[in-house]
Short mmCIF file of N, CA, C and O in Angstrom, two decimals:
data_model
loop_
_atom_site.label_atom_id
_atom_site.label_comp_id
_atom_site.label_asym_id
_atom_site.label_seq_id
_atom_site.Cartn_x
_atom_site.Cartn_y
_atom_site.Cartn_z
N UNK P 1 7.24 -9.53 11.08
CA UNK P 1 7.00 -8.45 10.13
C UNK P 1 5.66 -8.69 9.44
O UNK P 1 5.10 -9.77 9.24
N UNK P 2 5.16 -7.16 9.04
CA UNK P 2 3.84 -8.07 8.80
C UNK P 2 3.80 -7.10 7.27
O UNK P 2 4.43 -6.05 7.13
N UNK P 3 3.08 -7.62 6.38
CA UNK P 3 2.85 -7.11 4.87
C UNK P 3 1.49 -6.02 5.11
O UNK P 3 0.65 -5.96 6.01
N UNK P 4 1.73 -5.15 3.79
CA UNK P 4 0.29 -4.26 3.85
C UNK P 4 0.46 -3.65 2.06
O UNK P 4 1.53 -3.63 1.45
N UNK P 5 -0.77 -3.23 1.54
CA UNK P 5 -0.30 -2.84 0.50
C UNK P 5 -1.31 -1.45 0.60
O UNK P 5 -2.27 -1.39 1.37
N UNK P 6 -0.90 -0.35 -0.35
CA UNK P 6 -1.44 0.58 -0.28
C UNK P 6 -1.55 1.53 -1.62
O UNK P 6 -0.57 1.73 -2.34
N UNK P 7 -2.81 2.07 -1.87
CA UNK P 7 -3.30 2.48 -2.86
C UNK P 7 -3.19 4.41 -3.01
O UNK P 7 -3.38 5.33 -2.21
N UNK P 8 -2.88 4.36 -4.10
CA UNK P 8 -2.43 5.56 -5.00
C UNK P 8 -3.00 6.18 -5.98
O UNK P 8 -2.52 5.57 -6.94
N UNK P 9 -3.66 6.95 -6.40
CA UNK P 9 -4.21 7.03 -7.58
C UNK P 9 -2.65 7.97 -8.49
O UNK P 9 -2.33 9.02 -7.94
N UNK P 10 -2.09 7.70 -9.36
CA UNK P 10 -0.99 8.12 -10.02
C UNK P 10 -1.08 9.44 -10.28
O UNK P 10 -0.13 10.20 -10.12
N UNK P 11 -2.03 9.75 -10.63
CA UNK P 11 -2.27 11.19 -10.86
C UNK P 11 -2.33 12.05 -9.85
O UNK P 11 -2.35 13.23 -10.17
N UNK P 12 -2.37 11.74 -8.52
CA UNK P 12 -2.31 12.74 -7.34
C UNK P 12 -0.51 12.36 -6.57
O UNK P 12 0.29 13.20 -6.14
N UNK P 13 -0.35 10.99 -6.63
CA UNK P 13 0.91 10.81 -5.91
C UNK P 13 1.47 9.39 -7.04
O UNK P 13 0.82 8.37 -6.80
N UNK P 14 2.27 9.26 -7.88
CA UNK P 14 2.59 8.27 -8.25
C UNK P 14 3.81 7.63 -7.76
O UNK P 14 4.56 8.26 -7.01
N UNK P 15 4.14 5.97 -8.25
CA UNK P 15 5.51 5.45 -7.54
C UNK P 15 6.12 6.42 -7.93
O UNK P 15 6.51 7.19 -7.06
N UNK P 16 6.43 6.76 -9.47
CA UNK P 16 7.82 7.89 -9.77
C UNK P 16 8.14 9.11 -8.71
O UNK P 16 9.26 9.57 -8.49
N UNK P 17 6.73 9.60 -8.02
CA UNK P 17 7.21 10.59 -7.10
C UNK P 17 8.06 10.38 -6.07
O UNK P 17 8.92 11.10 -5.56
N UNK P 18 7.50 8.81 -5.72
CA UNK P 18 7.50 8.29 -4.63
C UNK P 18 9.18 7.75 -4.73
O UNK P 18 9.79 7.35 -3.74
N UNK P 19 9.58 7.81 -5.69
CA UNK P 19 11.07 7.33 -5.43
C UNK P 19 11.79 8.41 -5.75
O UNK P 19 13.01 8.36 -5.59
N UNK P 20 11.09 9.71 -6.34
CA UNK P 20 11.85 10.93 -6.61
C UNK P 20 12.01 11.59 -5.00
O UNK P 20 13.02 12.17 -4.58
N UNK P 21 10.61 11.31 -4.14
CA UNK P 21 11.12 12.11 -2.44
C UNK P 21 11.58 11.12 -2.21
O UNK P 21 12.66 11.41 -1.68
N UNK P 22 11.48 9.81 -2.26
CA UNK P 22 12.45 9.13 -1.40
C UNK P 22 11.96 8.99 0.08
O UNK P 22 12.55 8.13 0.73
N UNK P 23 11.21 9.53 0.57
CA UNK P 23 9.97 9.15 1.92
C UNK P 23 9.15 10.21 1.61
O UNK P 23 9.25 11.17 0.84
N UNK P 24 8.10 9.68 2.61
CA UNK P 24 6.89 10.57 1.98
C UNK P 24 6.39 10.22 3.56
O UNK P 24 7.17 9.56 4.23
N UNK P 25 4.98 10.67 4.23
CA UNK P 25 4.18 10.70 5.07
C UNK P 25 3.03 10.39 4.00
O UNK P 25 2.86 11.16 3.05
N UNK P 26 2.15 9.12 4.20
CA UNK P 26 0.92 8.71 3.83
C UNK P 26 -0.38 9.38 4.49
O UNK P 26 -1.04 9.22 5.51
N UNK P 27 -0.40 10.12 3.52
CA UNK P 27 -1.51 10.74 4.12
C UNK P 27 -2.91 11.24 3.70
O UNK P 27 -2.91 11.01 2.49
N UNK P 28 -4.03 11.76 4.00
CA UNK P 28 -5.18 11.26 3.62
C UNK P 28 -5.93 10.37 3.88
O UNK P 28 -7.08 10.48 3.46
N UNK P 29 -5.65 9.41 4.51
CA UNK P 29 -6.51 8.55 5.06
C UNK P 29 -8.12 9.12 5.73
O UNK P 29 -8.29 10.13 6.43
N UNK P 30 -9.06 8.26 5.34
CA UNK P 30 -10.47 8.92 6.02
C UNK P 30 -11.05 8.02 6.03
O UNK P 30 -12.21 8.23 6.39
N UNK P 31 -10.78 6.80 5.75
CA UNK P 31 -11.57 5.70 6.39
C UNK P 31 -11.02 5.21 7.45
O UNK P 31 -9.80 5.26 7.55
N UNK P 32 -11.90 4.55 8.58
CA UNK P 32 -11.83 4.30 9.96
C UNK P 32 -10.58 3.03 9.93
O UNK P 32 -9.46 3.08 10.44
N UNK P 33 -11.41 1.53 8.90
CA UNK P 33 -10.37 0.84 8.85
C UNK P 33 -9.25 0.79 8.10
O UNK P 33 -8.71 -0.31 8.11
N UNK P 34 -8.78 1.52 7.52
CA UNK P 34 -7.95 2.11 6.79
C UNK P 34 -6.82 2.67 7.92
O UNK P 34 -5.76 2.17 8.29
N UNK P 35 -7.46 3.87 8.29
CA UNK P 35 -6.47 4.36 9.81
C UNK P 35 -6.35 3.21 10.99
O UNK P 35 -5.32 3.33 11.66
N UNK P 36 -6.94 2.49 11.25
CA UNK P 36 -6.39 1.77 11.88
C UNK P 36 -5.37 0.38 11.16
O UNK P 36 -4.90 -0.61 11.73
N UNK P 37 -5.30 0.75 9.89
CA UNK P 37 -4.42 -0.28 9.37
C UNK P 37 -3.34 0.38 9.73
O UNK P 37 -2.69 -0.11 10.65
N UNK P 38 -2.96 1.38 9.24
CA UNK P 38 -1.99 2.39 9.48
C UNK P 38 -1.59 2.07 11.14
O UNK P 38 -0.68 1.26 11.24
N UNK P 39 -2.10 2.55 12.35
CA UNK P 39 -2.09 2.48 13.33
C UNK P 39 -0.76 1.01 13.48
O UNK P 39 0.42 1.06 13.84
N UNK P 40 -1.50 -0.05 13.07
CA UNK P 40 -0.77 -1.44 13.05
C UNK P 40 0.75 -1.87 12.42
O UNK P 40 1.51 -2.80 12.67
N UNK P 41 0.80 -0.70 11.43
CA UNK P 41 2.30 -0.58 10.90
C UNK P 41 3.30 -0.98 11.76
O UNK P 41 3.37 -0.42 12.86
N UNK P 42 3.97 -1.71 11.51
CA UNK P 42 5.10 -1.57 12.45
C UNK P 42 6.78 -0.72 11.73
O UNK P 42 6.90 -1.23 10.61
N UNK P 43 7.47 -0.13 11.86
CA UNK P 43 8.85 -0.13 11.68
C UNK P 43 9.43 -0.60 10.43
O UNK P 43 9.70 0.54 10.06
N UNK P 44 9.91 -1.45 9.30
CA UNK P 44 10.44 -2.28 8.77
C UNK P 44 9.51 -3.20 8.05
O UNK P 44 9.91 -4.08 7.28
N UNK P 45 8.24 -2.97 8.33
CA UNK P 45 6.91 -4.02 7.70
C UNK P 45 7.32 -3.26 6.00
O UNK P 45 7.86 -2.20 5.67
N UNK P 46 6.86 -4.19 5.39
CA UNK P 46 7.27 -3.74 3.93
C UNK P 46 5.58 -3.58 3.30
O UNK P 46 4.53 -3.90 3.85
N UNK P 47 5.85 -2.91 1.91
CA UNK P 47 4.39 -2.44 1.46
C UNK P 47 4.21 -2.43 0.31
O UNK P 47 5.12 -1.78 -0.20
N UNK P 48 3.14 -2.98 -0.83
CA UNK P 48 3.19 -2.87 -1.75
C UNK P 48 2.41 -1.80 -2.04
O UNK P 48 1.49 -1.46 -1.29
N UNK P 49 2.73 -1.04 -3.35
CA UNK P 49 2.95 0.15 -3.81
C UNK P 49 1.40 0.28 -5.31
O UNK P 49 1.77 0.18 -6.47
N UNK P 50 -0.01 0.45 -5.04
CA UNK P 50 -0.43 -0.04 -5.80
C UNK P 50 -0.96 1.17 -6.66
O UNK P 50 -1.67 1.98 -6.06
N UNK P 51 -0.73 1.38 -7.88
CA UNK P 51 -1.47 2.31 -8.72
C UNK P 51 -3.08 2.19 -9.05
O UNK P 51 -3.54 1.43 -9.90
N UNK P 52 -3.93 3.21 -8.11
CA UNK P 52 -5.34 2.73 -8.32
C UNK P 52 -6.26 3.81 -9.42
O UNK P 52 -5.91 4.88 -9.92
N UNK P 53 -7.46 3.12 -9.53
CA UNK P 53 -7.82 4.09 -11.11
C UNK P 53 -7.42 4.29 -12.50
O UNK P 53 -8.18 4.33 -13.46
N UNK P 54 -6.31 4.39 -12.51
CA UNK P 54 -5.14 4.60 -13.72
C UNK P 54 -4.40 3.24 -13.75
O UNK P 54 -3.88 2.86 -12.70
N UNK P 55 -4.36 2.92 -14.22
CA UNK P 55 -2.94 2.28 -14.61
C UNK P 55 -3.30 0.61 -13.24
O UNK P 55 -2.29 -0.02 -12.92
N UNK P 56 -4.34 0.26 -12.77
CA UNK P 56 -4.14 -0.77 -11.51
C UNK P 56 -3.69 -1.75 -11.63
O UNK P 56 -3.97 -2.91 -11.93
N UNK P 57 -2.62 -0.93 -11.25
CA UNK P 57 -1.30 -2.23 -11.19
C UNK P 57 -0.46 -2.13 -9.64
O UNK P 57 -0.41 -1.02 -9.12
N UNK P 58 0.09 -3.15 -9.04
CA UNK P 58 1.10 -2.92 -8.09
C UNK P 58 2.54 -2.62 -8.96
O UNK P 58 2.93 -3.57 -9.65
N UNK P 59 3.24 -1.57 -8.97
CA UNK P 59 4.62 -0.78 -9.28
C UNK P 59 5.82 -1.50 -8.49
O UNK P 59 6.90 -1.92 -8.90
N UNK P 60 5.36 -1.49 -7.44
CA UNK P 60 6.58 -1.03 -6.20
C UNK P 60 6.41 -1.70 -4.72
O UNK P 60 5.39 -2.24 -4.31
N UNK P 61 7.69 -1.54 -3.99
CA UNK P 61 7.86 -2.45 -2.66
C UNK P 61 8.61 -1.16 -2.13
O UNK P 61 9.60 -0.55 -2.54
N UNK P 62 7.52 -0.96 -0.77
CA UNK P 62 8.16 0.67 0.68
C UNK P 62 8.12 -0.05 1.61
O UNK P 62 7.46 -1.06 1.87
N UNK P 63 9.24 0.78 2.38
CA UNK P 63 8.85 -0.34 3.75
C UNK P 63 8.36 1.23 4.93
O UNK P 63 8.63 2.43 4.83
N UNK P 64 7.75 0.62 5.72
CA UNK P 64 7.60 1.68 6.82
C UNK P 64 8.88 2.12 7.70
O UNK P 64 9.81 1.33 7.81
N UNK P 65 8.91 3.47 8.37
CA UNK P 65 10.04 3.96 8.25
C UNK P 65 9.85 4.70 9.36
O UNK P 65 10.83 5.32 9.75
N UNK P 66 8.43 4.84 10.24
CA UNK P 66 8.33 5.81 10.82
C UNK P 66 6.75 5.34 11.17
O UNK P 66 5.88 5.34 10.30
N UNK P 67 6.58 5.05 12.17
CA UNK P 67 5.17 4.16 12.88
C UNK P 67 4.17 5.86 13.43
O UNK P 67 4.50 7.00 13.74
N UNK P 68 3.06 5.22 13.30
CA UNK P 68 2.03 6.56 13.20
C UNK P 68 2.08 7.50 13.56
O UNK P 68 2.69 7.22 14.60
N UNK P 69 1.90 8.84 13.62
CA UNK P 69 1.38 10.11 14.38
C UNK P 69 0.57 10.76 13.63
O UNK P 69 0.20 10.73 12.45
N UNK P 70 0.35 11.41 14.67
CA UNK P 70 -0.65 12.66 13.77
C UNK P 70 -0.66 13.26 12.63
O UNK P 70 0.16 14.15 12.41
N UNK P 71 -1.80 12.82 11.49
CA UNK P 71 -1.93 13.73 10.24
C UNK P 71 -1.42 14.69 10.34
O UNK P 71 -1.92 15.24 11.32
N UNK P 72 -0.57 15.38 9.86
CA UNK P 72 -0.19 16.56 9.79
C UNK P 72 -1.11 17.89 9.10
O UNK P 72 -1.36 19.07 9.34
N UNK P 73 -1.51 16.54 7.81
CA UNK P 73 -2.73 17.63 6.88
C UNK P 73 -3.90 17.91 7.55
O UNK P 73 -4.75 18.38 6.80
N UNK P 74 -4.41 17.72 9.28
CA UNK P 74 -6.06 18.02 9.65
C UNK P 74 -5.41 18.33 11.38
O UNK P 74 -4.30 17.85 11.60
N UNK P 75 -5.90 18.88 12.19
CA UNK P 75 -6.01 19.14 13.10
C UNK P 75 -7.08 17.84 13.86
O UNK P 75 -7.02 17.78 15.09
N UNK P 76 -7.56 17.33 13.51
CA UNK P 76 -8.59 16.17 13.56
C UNK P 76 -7.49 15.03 14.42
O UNK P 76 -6.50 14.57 13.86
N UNK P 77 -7.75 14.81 15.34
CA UNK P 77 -6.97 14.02 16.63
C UNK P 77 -7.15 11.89 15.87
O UNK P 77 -6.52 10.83 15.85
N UNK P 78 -8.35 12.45 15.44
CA UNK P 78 -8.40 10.82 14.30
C UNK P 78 -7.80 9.83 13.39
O UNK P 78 -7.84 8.60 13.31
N UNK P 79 -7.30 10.63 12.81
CA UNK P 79 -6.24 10.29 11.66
C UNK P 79 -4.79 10.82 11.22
O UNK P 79 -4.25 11.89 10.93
N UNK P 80 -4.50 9.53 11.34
CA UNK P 80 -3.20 9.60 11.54
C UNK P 80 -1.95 9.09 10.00
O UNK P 80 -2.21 8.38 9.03
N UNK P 81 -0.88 9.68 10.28
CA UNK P 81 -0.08 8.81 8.73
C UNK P 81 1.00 7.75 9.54
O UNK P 81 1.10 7.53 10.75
N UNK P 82 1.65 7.27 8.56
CA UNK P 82 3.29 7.02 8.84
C UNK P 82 4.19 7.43 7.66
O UNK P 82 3.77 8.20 6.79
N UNK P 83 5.40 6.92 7.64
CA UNK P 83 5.96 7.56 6.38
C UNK P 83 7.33 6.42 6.03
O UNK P 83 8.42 6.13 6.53
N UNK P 84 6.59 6.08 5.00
CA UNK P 84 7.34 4.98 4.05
C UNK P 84 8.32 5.49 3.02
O UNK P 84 8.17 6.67 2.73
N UNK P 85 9.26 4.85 2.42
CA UNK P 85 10.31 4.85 1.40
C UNK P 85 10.50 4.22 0.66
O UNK P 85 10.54 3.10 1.16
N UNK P 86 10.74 4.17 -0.76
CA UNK P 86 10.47 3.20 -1.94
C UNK P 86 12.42 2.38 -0.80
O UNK P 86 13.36 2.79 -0.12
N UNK P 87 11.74 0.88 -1.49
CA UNK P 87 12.71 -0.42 -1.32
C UNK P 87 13.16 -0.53 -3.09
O UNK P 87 14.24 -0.13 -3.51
N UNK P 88 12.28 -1.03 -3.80
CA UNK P 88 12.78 -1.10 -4.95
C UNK P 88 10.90 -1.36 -5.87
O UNK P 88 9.78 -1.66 -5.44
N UNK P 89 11.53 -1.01 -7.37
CA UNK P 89 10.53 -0.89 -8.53
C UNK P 89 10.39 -2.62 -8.62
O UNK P 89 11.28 -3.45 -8.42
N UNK P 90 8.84 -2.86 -9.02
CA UNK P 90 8.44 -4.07 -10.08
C UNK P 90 9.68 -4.02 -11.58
O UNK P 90 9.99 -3.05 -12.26
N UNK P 91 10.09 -5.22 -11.67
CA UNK P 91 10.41 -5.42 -12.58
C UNK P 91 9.47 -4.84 -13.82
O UNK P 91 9.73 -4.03 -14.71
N UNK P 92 8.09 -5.71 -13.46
CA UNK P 92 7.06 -6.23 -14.46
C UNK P 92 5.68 -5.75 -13.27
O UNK P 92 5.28 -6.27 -12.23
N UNK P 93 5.29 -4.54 -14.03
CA UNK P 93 3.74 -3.87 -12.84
C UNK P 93 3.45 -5.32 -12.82
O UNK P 93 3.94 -6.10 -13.64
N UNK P 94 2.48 -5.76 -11.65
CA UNK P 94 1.38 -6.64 -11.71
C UNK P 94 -0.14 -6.06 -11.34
O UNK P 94 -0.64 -5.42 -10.42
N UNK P 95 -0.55 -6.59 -12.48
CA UNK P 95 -1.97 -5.87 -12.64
C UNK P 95 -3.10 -6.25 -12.03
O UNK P 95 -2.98 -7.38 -11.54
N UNK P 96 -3.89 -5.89 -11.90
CA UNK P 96 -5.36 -5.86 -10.80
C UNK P 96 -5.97 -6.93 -11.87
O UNK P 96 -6.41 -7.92 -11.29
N UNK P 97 -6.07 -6.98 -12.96
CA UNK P 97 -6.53 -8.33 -14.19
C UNK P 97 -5.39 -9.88 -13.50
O UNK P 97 -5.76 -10.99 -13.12
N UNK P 98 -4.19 -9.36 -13.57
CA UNK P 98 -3.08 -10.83 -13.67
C UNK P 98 -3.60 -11.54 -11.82
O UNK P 98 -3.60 -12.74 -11.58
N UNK P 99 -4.02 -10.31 -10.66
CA UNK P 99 -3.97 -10.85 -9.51
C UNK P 99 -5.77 -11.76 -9.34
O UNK P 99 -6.00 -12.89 -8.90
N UNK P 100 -6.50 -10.98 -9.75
CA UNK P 100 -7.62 -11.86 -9.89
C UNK P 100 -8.04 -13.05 -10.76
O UNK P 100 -8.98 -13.84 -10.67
N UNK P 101 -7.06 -12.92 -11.62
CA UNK P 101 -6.72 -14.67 -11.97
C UNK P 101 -5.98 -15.58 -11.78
O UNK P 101 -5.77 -16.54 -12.52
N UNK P 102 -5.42 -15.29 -10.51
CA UNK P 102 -4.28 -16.40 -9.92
C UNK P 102 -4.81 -16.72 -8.85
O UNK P 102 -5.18 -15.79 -8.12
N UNK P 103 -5.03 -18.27 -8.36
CA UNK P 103 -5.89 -19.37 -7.57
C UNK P 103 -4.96 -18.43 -6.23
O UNK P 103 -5.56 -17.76 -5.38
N UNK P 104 -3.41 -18.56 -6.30
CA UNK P 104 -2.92 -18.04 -4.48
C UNK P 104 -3.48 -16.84 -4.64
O UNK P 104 -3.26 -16.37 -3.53
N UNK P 105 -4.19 -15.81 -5.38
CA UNK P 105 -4.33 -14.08 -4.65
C UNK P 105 -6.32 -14.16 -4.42
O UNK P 105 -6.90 -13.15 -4.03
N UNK P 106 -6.98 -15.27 -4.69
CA UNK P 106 -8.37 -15.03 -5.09
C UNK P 106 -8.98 -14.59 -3.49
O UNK P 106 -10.04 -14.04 -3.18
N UNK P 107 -8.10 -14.97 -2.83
CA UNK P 107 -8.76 -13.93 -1.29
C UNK P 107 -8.27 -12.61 -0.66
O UNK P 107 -8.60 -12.19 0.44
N UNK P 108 -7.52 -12.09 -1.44
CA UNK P 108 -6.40 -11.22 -1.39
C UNK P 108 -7.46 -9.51 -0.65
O UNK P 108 -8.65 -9.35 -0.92
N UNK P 109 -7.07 -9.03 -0.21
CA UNK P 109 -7.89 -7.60 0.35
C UNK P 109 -8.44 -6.99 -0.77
O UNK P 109 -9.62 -6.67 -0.91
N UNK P 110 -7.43 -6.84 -1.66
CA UNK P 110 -7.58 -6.08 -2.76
C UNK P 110 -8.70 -6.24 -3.18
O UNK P 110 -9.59 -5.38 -3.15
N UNK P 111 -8.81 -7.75 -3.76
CA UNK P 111 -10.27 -7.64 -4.51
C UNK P 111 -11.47 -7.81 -3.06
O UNK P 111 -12.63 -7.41 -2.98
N UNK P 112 -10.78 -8.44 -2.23
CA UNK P 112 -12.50 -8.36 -1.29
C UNK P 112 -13.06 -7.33 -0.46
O UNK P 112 -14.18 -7.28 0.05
N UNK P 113 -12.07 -6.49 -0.40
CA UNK P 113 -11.93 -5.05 -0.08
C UNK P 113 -11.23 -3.88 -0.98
O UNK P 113 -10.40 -3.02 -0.71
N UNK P 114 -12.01 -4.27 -2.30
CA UNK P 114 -11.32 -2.79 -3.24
C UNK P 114 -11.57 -1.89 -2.69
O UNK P 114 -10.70 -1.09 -3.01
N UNK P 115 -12.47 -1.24 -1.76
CA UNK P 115 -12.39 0.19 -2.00
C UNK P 115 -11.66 0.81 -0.63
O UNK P 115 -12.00 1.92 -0.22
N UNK P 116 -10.58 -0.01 0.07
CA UNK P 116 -10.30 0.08 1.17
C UNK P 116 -8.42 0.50 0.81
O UNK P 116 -7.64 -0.27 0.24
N UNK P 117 -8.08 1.82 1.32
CA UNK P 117 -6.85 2.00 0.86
C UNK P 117 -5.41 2.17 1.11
O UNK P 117 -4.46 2.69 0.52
N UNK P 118 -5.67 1.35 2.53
CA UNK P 118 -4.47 0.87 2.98
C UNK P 118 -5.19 -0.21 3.66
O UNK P 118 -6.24 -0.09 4.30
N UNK P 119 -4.17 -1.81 3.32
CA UNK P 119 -4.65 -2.99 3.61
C UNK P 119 -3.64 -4.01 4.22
O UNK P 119 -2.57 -4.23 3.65
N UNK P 120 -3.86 -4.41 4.98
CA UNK P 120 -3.23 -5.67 5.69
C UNK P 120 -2.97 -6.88 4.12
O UNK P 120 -3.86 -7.02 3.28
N UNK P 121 -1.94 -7.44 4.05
CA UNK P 121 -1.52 -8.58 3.25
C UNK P 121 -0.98 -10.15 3.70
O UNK P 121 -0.18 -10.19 4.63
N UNK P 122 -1.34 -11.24 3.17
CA UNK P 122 -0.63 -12.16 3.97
C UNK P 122 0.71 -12.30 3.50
O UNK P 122 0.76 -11.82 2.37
N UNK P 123 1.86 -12.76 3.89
CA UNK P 123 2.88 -12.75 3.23
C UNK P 123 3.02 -13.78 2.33
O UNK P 123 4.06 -13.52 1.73
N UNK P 124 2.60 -14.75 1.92
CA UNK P 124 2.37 -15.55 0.74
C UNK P 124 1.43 -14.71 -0.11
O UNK P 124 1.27 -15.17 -1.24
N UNK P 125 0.88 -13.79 0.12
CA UNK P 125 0.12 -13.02 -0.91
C UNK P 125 0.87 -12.12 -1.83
O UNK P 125 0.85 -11.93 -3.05
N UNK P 126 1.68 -11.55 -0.64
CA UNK P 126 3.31 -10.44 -1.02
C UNK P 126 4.18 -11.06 -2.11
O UNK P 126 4.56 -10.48 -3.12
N UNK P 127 4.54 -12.74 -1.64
CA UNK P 127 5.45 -12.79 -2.33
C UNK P 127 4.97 -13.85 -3.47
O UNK P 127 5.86 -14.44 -4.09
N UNK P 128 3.91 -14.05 -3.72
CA UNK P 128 2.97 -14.64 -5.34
C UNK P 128 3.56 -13.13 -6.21
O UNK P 128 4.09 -13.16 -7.32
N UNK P 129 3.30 -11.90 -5.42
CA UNK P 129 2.61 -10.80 -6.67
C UNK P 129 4.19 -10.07 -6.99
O UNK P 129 4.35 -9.33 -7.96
N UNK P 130 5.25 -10.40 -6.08
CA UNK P 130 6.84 -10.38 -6.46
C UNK P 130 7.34 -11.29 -7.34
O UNK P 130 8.41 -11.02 -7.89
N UNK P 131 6.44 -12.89 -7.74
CA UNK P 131 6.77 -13.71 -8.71
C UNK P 131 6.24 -13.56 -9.71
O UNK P 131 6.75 -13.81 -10.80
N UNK P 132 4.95 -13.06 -9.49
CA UNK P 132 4.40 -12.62 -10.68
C UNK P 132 5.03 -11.16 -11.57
O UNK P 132 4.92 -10.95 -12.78
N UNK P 133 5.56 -10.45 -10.73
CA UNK P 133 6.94 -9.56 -11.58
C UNK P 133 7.77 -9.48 -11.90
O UNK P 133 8.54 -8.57 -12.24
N UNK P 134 7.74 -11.52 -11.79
CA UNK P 134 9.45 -11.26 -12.42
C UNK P 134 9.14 -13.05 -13.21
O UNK P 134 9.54 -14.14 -12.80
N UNK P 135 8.41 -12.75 -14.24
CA UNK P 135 7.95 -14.10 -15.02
C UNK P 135 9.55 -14.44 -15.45
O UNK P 135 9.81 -15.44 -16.12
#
């Protein structure tokens, strides 16, 4: 199984929506490595849930539910979604401040690839930022 975390700005799609549909299709993607992160999803890979712009914090844990096809939102043969389902809420958000000061996350995608919005994770990265929500 492999980890990935993925970015939200709250104000267009937040976790609360995201556990009000209950699955969703990720979609929007328009960067190259981005869609091919997507592409790599597997089935059951789990995902952290990150509020970007507003509020940057990780919320939430989705797991994939439904491995790529075609954007639905573009006719564009390029980009593609999958479609994830909230697993369960952060106890305690962990914030984009708490992960860049902890020695296990200082190589983490997030910060060495902020502007990238769906990301591959290691799973010791996954489960630091699950301890860190539950001090």
């Amino acid at each position: 199984m492999n980890h990935w975390l993925v970015k939200s700005e709250p104000n267009k799609y937040s976790w609360e929506r995201m556990l009000q549909d209950g699955e969703t299709f990720w979609d929007g993607v328009r960067n190259y490595q981005a869609r091919n992160n997507l592409r790599e999803m597997k089935k059951g890979d789990l995902v952290l849930f990150y509020h970007s712009n507003i509020g940057k914090e990780v919320v939430g844990v989705t797991k994939v539910v439904k491995e790529f096809y075609q954007d639905p939102t573009t006719e564009d043969p390029n980009w593609v979604v999958v479609n994830i389902s909230p697993v369960e809420s952060l106890k305690n958000p962990v914030t984009l401040e708490q992960i860049k000061k902890d020695d296990l996350l200082k190589n983490i995608s997030l910060i060495k690839q902020s502007r990238l919005s769906v990301m591959p994770i290691k799973r010791e990265e996954f489960d630091r930022i699950l301890e860190l929500s539950n001090p």
